[in-house]
CSV table of C-alpha atoms in Angstrom, one decimal:
chain,number,residue,atom,x,y,z
A,25,MET,CA,7.4,-12.2,6.4
A,26,GLN,CA,8.4,-13.5,3.0
A,27,ALA,CA,6.8,-13.2,-0.4
A,28,VAL,CA,3.3,-14.7,-0.4
A,29,SER,CA,1.1,-16.2,-3.1
A,30,ARG,CA,-2.1,-14.3,-3.8
A,31,PRO,CA,-5.3,-15.3,-5.4
A,32,ALA,CA,-6.4,-13.4,-8.5
A,33,CYS,CA,-8.0,-10.2,-7.5
A,34,LEU,CA,-10.6,-7.8,-8.9
A,35,PRO,CA,-9.6,-4.3,-9.9
A,36,LEU,CA,-10.0,-1.9,-7.0
A,37,THR,CA,-12.4,0.2,-9.1
A,38,ALA,CA,-14.9,-2.6,-9.1
A,39,SER,CA,-16.2,-1.4,-5.8
A,40,ALA,CA,-17.1,1.9,-7.2
A,41,THR,CA,-20.5,0.7,-8.2
A,42,ALA,CA,-21.2,-1.1,-4.9
A,43,ALA,CA,-23.4,0.4,-2.2
A,44,PRO,CA,-21.6,2.9,0.0
A,45,SER,CA,-19.7,1.3,2.9
A,46,LEU,CA,-20.4,2.3,6.5
A,47,GLN,CA,-16.8,1.3,7.4
A,48,PRO,CA,-14.2,4.1,7.9
A,49,SER,CA,-11.8,4.7,5.1
A,50,PRO,CA,-8.7,2.5,5.2
A,51,TRP,CA,-6.8,5.8,5.3
A,52,ARG,CA,-8.8,7.4,8.1
A,53,LEU,CA,-5.7,7.5,10.3
A,54,SER,CA,-2.1,6.6,9.6
A,55,VAL,CA,1.4,7.0,10.9
A,56,ALA,CA,3.8,8.6,8.4
A,57,PRO,CA,6.8,6.9,6.8
A,58,MET,CA,9.8,8.3,8.7
A,59,LEU,CA,13.4,7.5,7.6
A,60,ASP,CA,15.4,5.6,10.3
A,61,TRP,CA,12.3,5.4,12.5
A,62,THR,CA,9.4,3.4,11.1
A,63,ASP,CA,11.3,0.2,10.6
A,64,ARG,CA,9.6,-3.2,11.2
A,65,HIS,CA,10.2,-3.1,15.0
A,66,CYS,CA,8.8,0.3,15.3
A,67,ARG,CA,5.7,-0.9,13.5
A,68,VAL,CA,5.3,-3.9,15.7
A,69,PHE,CA,5.4,-1.5,18.7
A,70,HIS,CA,2.8,0.8,17.2
A,71,ARG,CA,0.6,-2.2,16.5
A,72,LEU,CA,0.6,-3.0,20.2
A,73,LEU,CA,-1.2,0.3,20.7
A,74,THR,CA,-3.6,0.5,17.7
A,75,ARG,CA,-5.0,-2.2,15.4
A,76,HIS,CA,-6.6,-0.1,12.7
A,77,THR,CA,-4.2,2.8,12.1
A,78,ARG,CA,-2.4,2.3,8.8
A,79,LEU,CA,1.4,2.0,9.1
A,80,TYR,CA,4.0,2.8,6.5
A,81,THR,CA,7.6,1.6,6.0
A,82,GLU,CA,10.5,3.9,5.8
A,83,MET,CA,11.1,5.0,2.2
A,84,VAL,CA,13.0,2.4,0.3
A,85,THR,CA,14.6,3.3,-3.0
A,86,THR,CA,13.9,1.2,-6.1
A,87,GLY,CA,17.6,0.6,-6.5
A,88,ALA,CA,17.9,-0.8,-3.0
A,89,LEU,CA,15.2,-3.3,-3.8
A,90,ILE,CA,16.3,-4.2,-7.3
A,91,HIS,CA,20.0,-4.6,-6.5
A,92,GLY,CA,20.1,-5.0,-2.7
A,93,ASP,CA,18.9,-7.4,0.0
A,94,ARG,CA,15.2,-7.6,-0.6
A,95,HIS,CA,14.4,-9.6,2.6
A,96,ARG,CA,16.1,-7.0,4.7
A,97,HIS,CA,14.1,-4.2,3.2
A,98,LEU,CA,10.8,-6.0,2.7
A,99,ASP,CA,10.2,-8.7,5.4
A,100,PHE,CA,7.7,-7.8,8.0
A,101,SER,CA,5.5,-9.4,10.6
A,102,ALA,CA,1.9,-10.3,9.9
A,103,VAL,CA,0.8,-8.3,12.9
A,104,GLU,CA,1.8,-5.1,11.1
A,105,HIS,CA,-1.2,-5.2,8.7
A,106,PRO,CA,-2.5,-2.9,7.4
A,107,VAL,CA,1.0,-1.8,6.2
A,108,ALA,CA,2.2,0.0,3.2
A,109,LEU,CA,5.5,0.1,1.4
A,110,GLN,CA,6.8,3.5,0.4
A,111,LEU,CA,9.1,3.7,-2.6
A,112,GLY,CA,11.5,6.3,-3.8
A,113,GLY,CA,12.2,6.3,-7.5
A,114,SER,CA,11.2,7.7,-10.9
A,115,GLU,CA,11.9,5.2,-13.6
A,116,PRO,CA,8.6,3.5,-14.6
A,117,ALA,CA,10.2,0.1,-15.2
A,118,ASP,CA,11.9,0.1,-11.8
A,119,LEU,CA,8.8,1.3,-10.0
A,120,ALA,CA,6.7,-1.4,-11.7
A,121,THR,CA,9.2,-4.1,-10.6
A,122,CYS,CA,9.1,-2.8,-7.0
A,123,ALA,CA,5.4,-2.5,-7.0
A,124,ARG,CA,5.1,-6.1,-8.0
A,125,LEU,CA,7.5,-6.9,-5.1
A,126,ALA,CA,5.2,-5.1,-2.7
A,127,LEU,CA,2.3,-7.2,-3.9
A,128,ASP,CA,4.3,-10.4,-3.8
A,129,TRP,CA,5.5,-9.7,-0.2
A,130,GLY,CA,1.9,-9.1,1.0
A,131,TYR,CA,1.8,-5.3,1.5
A,132,ASP,CA,-1.6,-3.7,1.6
A,133,GLU,CA,-0.5,-0.6,-0.5
A,134,VAL,CA,2.5,0.7,-2.4
A,135,ASN,CA,3.1,4.5,-2.0
A,136,LEU,CA,5.3,6.7,-4.2
A,137,ASN,CA,7.3,9.4,-2.4
A,138,CYS,CA,6.9,12.8,-4.0
A,139,GLY,CA,7.4,14.8,-0.9
A,140,CYS,CA,10.9,14.3,0.5
A,141,PRO,CA,13.0,17.5,0.0
A,142,SER,CA,16.5,16.3,1.0
A,143,GLU,CA,19.4,17.1,-1.4
A,144,ARG,CA,20.4,13.4,-1.4
A,145,VAL,CA,17.0,12.4,-2.5
A,146,GLN,CA,16.9,15.1,-5.2
A,147,LYS,CA,20.2,13.8,-6.6
A,148,GLY,CA,18.4,10.5,-7.1
A,149,ALA,CA,15.7,12.3,-9.1
A,150,PHE,CA,12.9,11.4,-6.8
A,151,GLY,CA,11.0,12.9,-3.8
A,152,ALA,CA,9.6,16.4,-3.9
A,153,CYS,CA,11.5,17.4,-7.0
A,154,LEU,CA,9.2,15.1,-8.9
A,155,MET,CA,6.3,17.5,-8.4
A,156,ALA,CA,7.9,19.7,-11.1
A,157,GLU,CA,7.5,16.7,-13.5
A,158,PRO,CA,3.9,15.5,-13.2
A,159,ALA,CA,4.2,13.6,-16.5
A,160,THR,CA,7.1,11.6,-15.1
A,161,VAL,CA,5.1,10.8,-12.0
A,162,ALA,CA,2.1,9.9,-14.0
A,163,ALA,CA,4.2,7.5,-16.1
A,164,GLY,CA,5.6,5.8,-13.0
A,165,VAL,CA,2.1,5.5,-11.4
A,166,ARG,CA,0.7,4.1,-14.5
A,167,ALA,CA,3.4,1.4,-14.6
A,168,MET,CA,2.9,0.6,-11.0
A,169,VAL,CA,-0.9,0.3,-11.4
A,170,ASP,CA,-0.4,-2.0,-14.3
A,171,ALA,CA,2.1,-4.1,-12.4
A,172,VAL,CA,-0.2,-4.8,-9.4
A,173,ALA,CA,-3.2,-5.4,-11.7
A,174,GLY,CA,-5.6,-3.7,-9.3
A,175,CYS,CA,-4.7,-6.0,-6.3
A,176,ILE,CA,-3.4,-3.3,-4.0
A,177,PRO,CA,-3.8,0.5,-4.2
A,178,VAL,CA,-1.0,2.6,-5.7
A,179,THR,CA,-0.9,5.9,-3.8
A,180,VAL,CA,1.2,9.1,-3.8
A,181,LYS,CA,2.5,11.2,-1.0
A,182,HIS,CA,3.4,14.8,-1.9
A,183,ARG,CA,3.6,18.4,-0.9
A,184,ILE,CA,1.3,21.3,-1.9
A,185,GLY,CA,4.1,23.0,-3.8
A,186,ILE,CA,7.8,23.4,-4.3
A,187,ASP,CA,10.0,26.3,-3.6
A,188,ARG,CA,8.2,29.6,-4.0
A,189,GLU,CA,5.4,28.2,-6.1
A,190,GLU,CA,2.5,28.9,-3.7
A,191,SER,CA,-0.5,28.8,-6.0
A,192,TYR,CA,-3.3,26.3,-5.3
A,193,ALA,CA,-3.5,25.7,-9.1
A,194,PHE,CA,0.0,24.0,-9.0
A,195,VAL,CA,-1.1,21.2,-6.6
A,196,ARG,CA,-4.5,20.9,-8.2
A,197,ASP,CA,-3.1,20.3,-11.6
A,198,PHE,CA,-0.5,17.9,-10.2
A,199,VAL,CA,-3.2,15.8,-8.5
A,200,GLY,CA,-5.4,15.9,-11.6
A,201,THR,CA,-2.6,14.6,-13.8
A,202,ILE,CA,-1.6,11.8,-11.5
A,203,ALA,CA,-5.3,10.8,-10.9
A,204,GLU,CA,-5.7,10.3,-14.7
A,205,ALA,CA,-2.8,7.8,-14.5
A,206,GLY,CA,-4.8,5.7,-12.0
A,207,CYS,CA,-3.9,6.9,-8.6
A,208,GLN,CA,-7.0,7.3,-6.4
A,209,VAL,CA,-5.4,8.1,-3.0
A,210,PHE,CA,-3.3,11.2,-2.3
A,211,ILE,CA,-1.5,11.9,1.0
A,212,VAL,CA,-0.9,15.6,1.0
A,213,HIS,CA,1.7,17.3,3.3
A,214,ALA,CA,0.2,20.7,3.6
A,215,ARG,CA,3.5,22.6,3.2
A,216,ASN,CA,5.7,23.5,0.3
A,217,ALA,CA,9.0,21.8,-0.1
A,218,TRP,CA,11.9,24.2,-0.5
A,219,LEU,CA,14.4,22.4,-2.6
A,220,GLN,CA,17.2,24.9,-1.9
A,221,GLY,CA,18.2,26.6,1.3
A,222,LEU,CA,16.4,24.5,3.9
A,223,SER,CA,17.3,21.2,5.6
A,224,PRO,CA,14.8,18.4,5.7
A,225,LYS,CA,14.1,19.4,9.4
A,226,GLU,CA,13.6,23.0,8.4
A,227,ASN,CA,11.3,21.9,5.6
A,228,ARG,CA,9.0,20.4,8.3
A,229,ASP,CA,8.8,23.6,10.2
A,230,ILE,CA,9.5,26.8,8.2
A,231,PRO,CA,7.2,26.6,5.1
A,232,PRO,CA,3.8,27.6,6.4
A,233,LEU,CA,1.0,25.1,6.7
A,234,ARG,CA,-1.9,25.6,4.3
A,235,TYR,CA,-4.6,23.1,5.3
A,236,GLU,CA,-7.1,24.9,3.2
A,237,PHE,CA,-5.3,23.7,0.1
A,238,VAL,CA,-5.8,20.1,1.2
A,239,TYR,CA,-9.5,20.8,2.0
A,240,GLN,CA,-10.0,22.4,-1.4
A,241,LEU,CA,-8.4,19.3,-3.1
A,242,LYS,CA,-11.2,17.2,-1.5
A,243,ARG,CA,-13.8,19.6,-2.7
A,244,ASP,CA,-12.4,19.7,-6.3
A,245,PHE,CA,-11.8,15.9,-6.4
A,246,PRO,CA,-14.6,14.4,-4.3
A,247,ALA,CA,-14.1,10.9,-5.8
A,248,LEU,CA,-10.5,10.7,-4.7
A,249,THR,CA,-9.3,9.8,-1.2
A,250,ILE,CA,-7.5,12.8,0.2
A,251,VAL,CA,-5.4,12.4,3.3
A,252,LEU,CA,-4.0,15.4,5.2
A,253,ASN,CA,-0.5,15.4,6.7
A,254,GLY,CA,1.7,18.0,8.4
A,255,GLY,CA,1.8,19.5,11.9
A,256,VAL,CA,-1.1,17.4,13.3
A,257,LYS,CA,-0.7,16.7,17.1
A,258,ALA,CA,-3.9,16.6,19.2
A,259,ASP,CA,-6.7,14.2,18.7
A,260,ASP,CA,-9.2,17.1,18.6
A,261,GLU,CA,-7.2,18.4,15.6
A,262,ILE,CA,-7.5,15.0,13.9
A,263,ASP,CA,-11.3,15.2,14.5
A,264,ALA,CA,-11.5,18.7,12.9
A,265,HIS,CA,-9.5,17.7,9.8
A,266,LEU,CA,-11.7,14.6,9.3
A,267,GLN,CA,-14.6,16.9,8.8
A,268,GLN,CA,-12.9,18.1,5.7
A,269,VAL,CA,-10.9,15.2,4.3
A,270,ASP,CA,-10.9,11.4,4.2
A,271,GLY,CA,-8.0,10.8,6.4
A,272,VAL,CA,-5.2,12.2,8.6
A,273,MET,CA,-1.6,11.1,8.7
A,274,VAL,CA,0.4,11.8,11.9
A,275,GLY,CA,4.2,11.8,11.9
A,276,ARG,CA,6.6,12.7,14.7
A,277,GLN,CA,3.8,13.2,17.2
A,278,ALA,CA,2.9,9.6,17.0
A,279,TYR,CA,6.6,8.5,17.4
A,280,HIS,CA,7.4,10.8,20.3
A,281,GLU,CA,4.1,10.4,22.2
A,282,PRO,CA,3.1,6.8,21.3
A,283,TRP,CA,0.6,6.3,24.1
A,284,GLN,CA,-1.6,8.8,22.3
A,285,MET,CA,-2.3,6.1,19.7
A,286,ALA,CA,-3.8,3.8,22.4
A,287,ALA,CA,-7.0,5.8,22.2
A,288,TRP,CA,-7.3,6.0,18.4
A,289,ASP,CA,-9.1,2.7,17.7
A,290,ALA,CA,-11.9,3.6,20.1
A,291,ARG,CA,-12.1,7.2,19.1
A,292,PHE,CA,-11.7,7.0,15.3
A,293,PHE,CA,-12.7,3.4,14.5
A,294,GLY,CA,-15.3,2.6,17.1
A,295,GLU,CA,-13.5,-0.4,18.5
A,296,PRO,CA,-11.4,-0.9,21.7
A,297,GLY,CA,-7.7,-0.8,21.2
A,298,PRO,CA,-5.3,-3.7,22.0
A,299,ALA,CA,-3.6,-2.0,25.0
A,300,ALA,CA,-5.6,-1.8,28.2
A,301,SER,CA,-2.7,0.1,29.9
A,302,ARG,CA,0.8,1.2,29.5
A,303,ASP,CA,1.9,-1.7,31.7
A,304,ALA,CA,0.2,-4.1,29.3
A,305,ALA,CA,1.8,-2.5,26.3
A,306,GLU,CA,5.2,-2.5,28.0
A,307,ALA,CA,4.9,-6.2,28.8
A,308,ALA,CA,3.9,-7.1,25.2
A,309,TRP,CA,6.8,-5.1,23.9
A,310,VAL,CA,9.3,-6.9,26.2
A,311,ASP,CA,7.9,-10.1,24.8
A,312,HIS,CA,8.8,-8.9,21.3
A,313,LEU,CA,12.3,-7.9,22.4
A,314,GLN,CA,12.8,-11.2,24.2
A,315,ALA,CA,11.9,-13.1,20.9
A,316,LEU,CA,14.5,-11.0,19.1
A,317,HIS,CA,17.1,-11.8,21.7
A,318,GLU,CA,16.3,-15.5,21.6
A,319,GLY,CA,16.6,-15.4,17.8
A,320,GLY,CA,20.0,-13.9,18.0
A,321,THR,CA,19.0,-10.4,16.9
A,322,PRO,CA,20.3,-7.4,19.0
A,323,TRP,CA,17.3,-5.8,20.7
A,324,LEU,CA,18.6,-2.6,22.3
A,325,THR,CA,18.3,-0.6,19.1
A,326,ALA,CA,14.7,-1.7,18.6
A,327,MET,CA,13.9,-0.6,22.2
A,328,ARG,CA,14.5,3.1,21.2
A,329,HIS,CA,11.1,3.1,19.4
A,330,ALA,CA,9.3,2.7,22.7
A,331,LEU,CA,11.2,5.2,24.8
A,332,GLY,CA,8.3,7.6,24.8
A,333,LEU,CA,5.8,5.1,26.2
A,334,TRP,CA,5.7,6.6,29.7
A,335,ASN,CA,6.0,10.3,28.8
A,336,GLY,CA,4.1,12.4,31.2
A,337,VAL,CA,4.2,9.9,34.0
A,338,PRO,CA,6.4,10.4,37.1
A,339,GLY,CA,9.6,8.4,36.7
A,340,ALA,CA,9.5,8.3,32.9
A,341,ARG,CA,13.0,9.8,32.7
A,342,ALA,CA,14.5,7.0,34.9
A,343,TRP,CA,12.7,4.4,32.8
A,344,ARG,CA,14.1,5.8,29.6
A,345,ARG,CA,17.6,5.9,31.2
A,346,PHE,CA,17.3,2.3,32.2
A,347,TRP,CA,16.2,1.0,28.8
A,348,SER,CA,18.8,3.2,27.0
A,349,ASP,CA,21.8,1.8,29.0
A,350,HIS,CA,24.2,0.2,26.6
A,351,ARG,CA,25.2,-2.3,29.3
A,352,LEU,CA,21.9,-4.1,28.8
A,353,ARG,CA,22.8,-5.1,25.2
A,354,ASP,CA,23.8,-8.6,26.2
A,355,SER,CA,21.0,-9.1,28.7
A,356,ALA,CA,17.8,-10.9,28.1
A,357,PRO,CA,15.0,-8.3,27.9
A,358,ALA,CA,12.7,-10.4,30.1
A,359,ALA,CA,15.4,-10.5,32.9
A,360,ALA,CA,16.1,-6.7,32.5
A,361,HIS,CA,12.4,-6.0,32.8
A,362,ALA,CA,12.1,-8.1,35.9
A,363,HIS,CA,15.1,-6.3,37.4
A,364,TRP,CA,13.5,-2.9,36.6
A,365,LEU,CA,10.2,-3.8,38.2
A,366,ALA,CA,11.9,-5.2,41.4
A,367,GLN,CA,14.2,-2.1,41.6
A,368,ALA,CA,11.2,0.2,41.1
A,369,ALA,CA,9.3,-1.5,43.8
A,370,ALA,CA,12.2,-1.3,46.2
A,371,ARG,CA,12.8,2.4,45.6
A,372,ARG,CA,9.3,3.7,45.8
A,373,PRO,CA,7.4,4.0,49.1
A,374,ALA,CA,4.7,1.3,49.4
A,375,ASP,CA,1.2,2.6,49.6
A,376,ALA,CA,-2.3,1.4,48.7
A,377,GLY,CA,-2.2,2.9,45.3
A,378,TYR,CA,1.3,1.7,44.4
A,379,ASP,CA,1.8,-0.2,41.1
A,380,ALA,CA,5.1,-1.9,40.8
A,381,HIS,CA,4.8,-1.8,37.0
A,382,ARG,CA,5.0,2.0,36.9
A,383,PRO,CA,8.3,3.6,36.4
A,384,GLY,CA,10.3,4.3,39.5
A,385,PRO,CA,11.6,7.8,40.3
A,386,VAL,CA,15.3,6.8,40.6
A,387,ALA,CA,17.6,5.6,37.8
A,388,PRO,CA,18.8,2.0,38.1
A,389,GLY,CA,22.3,1.5,39.5
């Protein structure tokens, strides 16, 4: 998808005086931005499982957009809507330029990363270290809000604290400062970010979760949209959090157990999801891979995003081995899929309940 022309739009705050909507919040459920994972092909796969869950790009730095290949970073398929662009940066002028690009390209939201703790990101003066500089974040948000002129929301994703600063007052004051700059949606990872001594992976596990901090933000800022992120796995957990906040963002659980998303539209949005079965989702995904192949784009790397589709079903390991085989890289996905189904049918005993589309128990030869 390339840049699109948009009609003039009303400021988002214009709806504040309208009658309350019975529709779920646009941020009721979302999949987190994850570096090297939530690329455009991953998002297409996720959209085969859920129509309404909000999707996010990987974090893209302002420098990459201003000086790099914009089409490579920004192009996406129309089926991905609603989809948000996450930015990494701190200079107001650069953030404004990139927010305008998000608008021109047709994204539904532009999000500022104030939560990534990696040392590489810190050296770029963005991510979680920005929580120590709320005035800087506020200036960037204000510039982004002005740049998009109310046409799409400007949101911030952040932690509840940095390093050993564990007081609720820290995150409360941060949110208050940024809200005054025009941000109305905050996605809150309910852990501190330790900027020294922990890897990004350890930062997802070691600092304790403090969901109560996120709940309290909603109580203290009832007019803001507060979305909880961090450690959420089961759908019952999502339900419980939604009693306290406006939305829940799920990260690695959604990526590793993607079939879980197939129930989300019905459960959380009151509408049936797009995938009637794993078989149907697999077939639709193979169609996407086939289109890539016919367009000259290597497809095997994209296939990695779907490798968890059959988790928990007998034969899933063999299915994963088949679709991870580097010898398939020059094959047409449709032909590979047909080969897998024929092989699975031949290797499994026939019975009345046999479904040739299910994974077989033996790895392909």
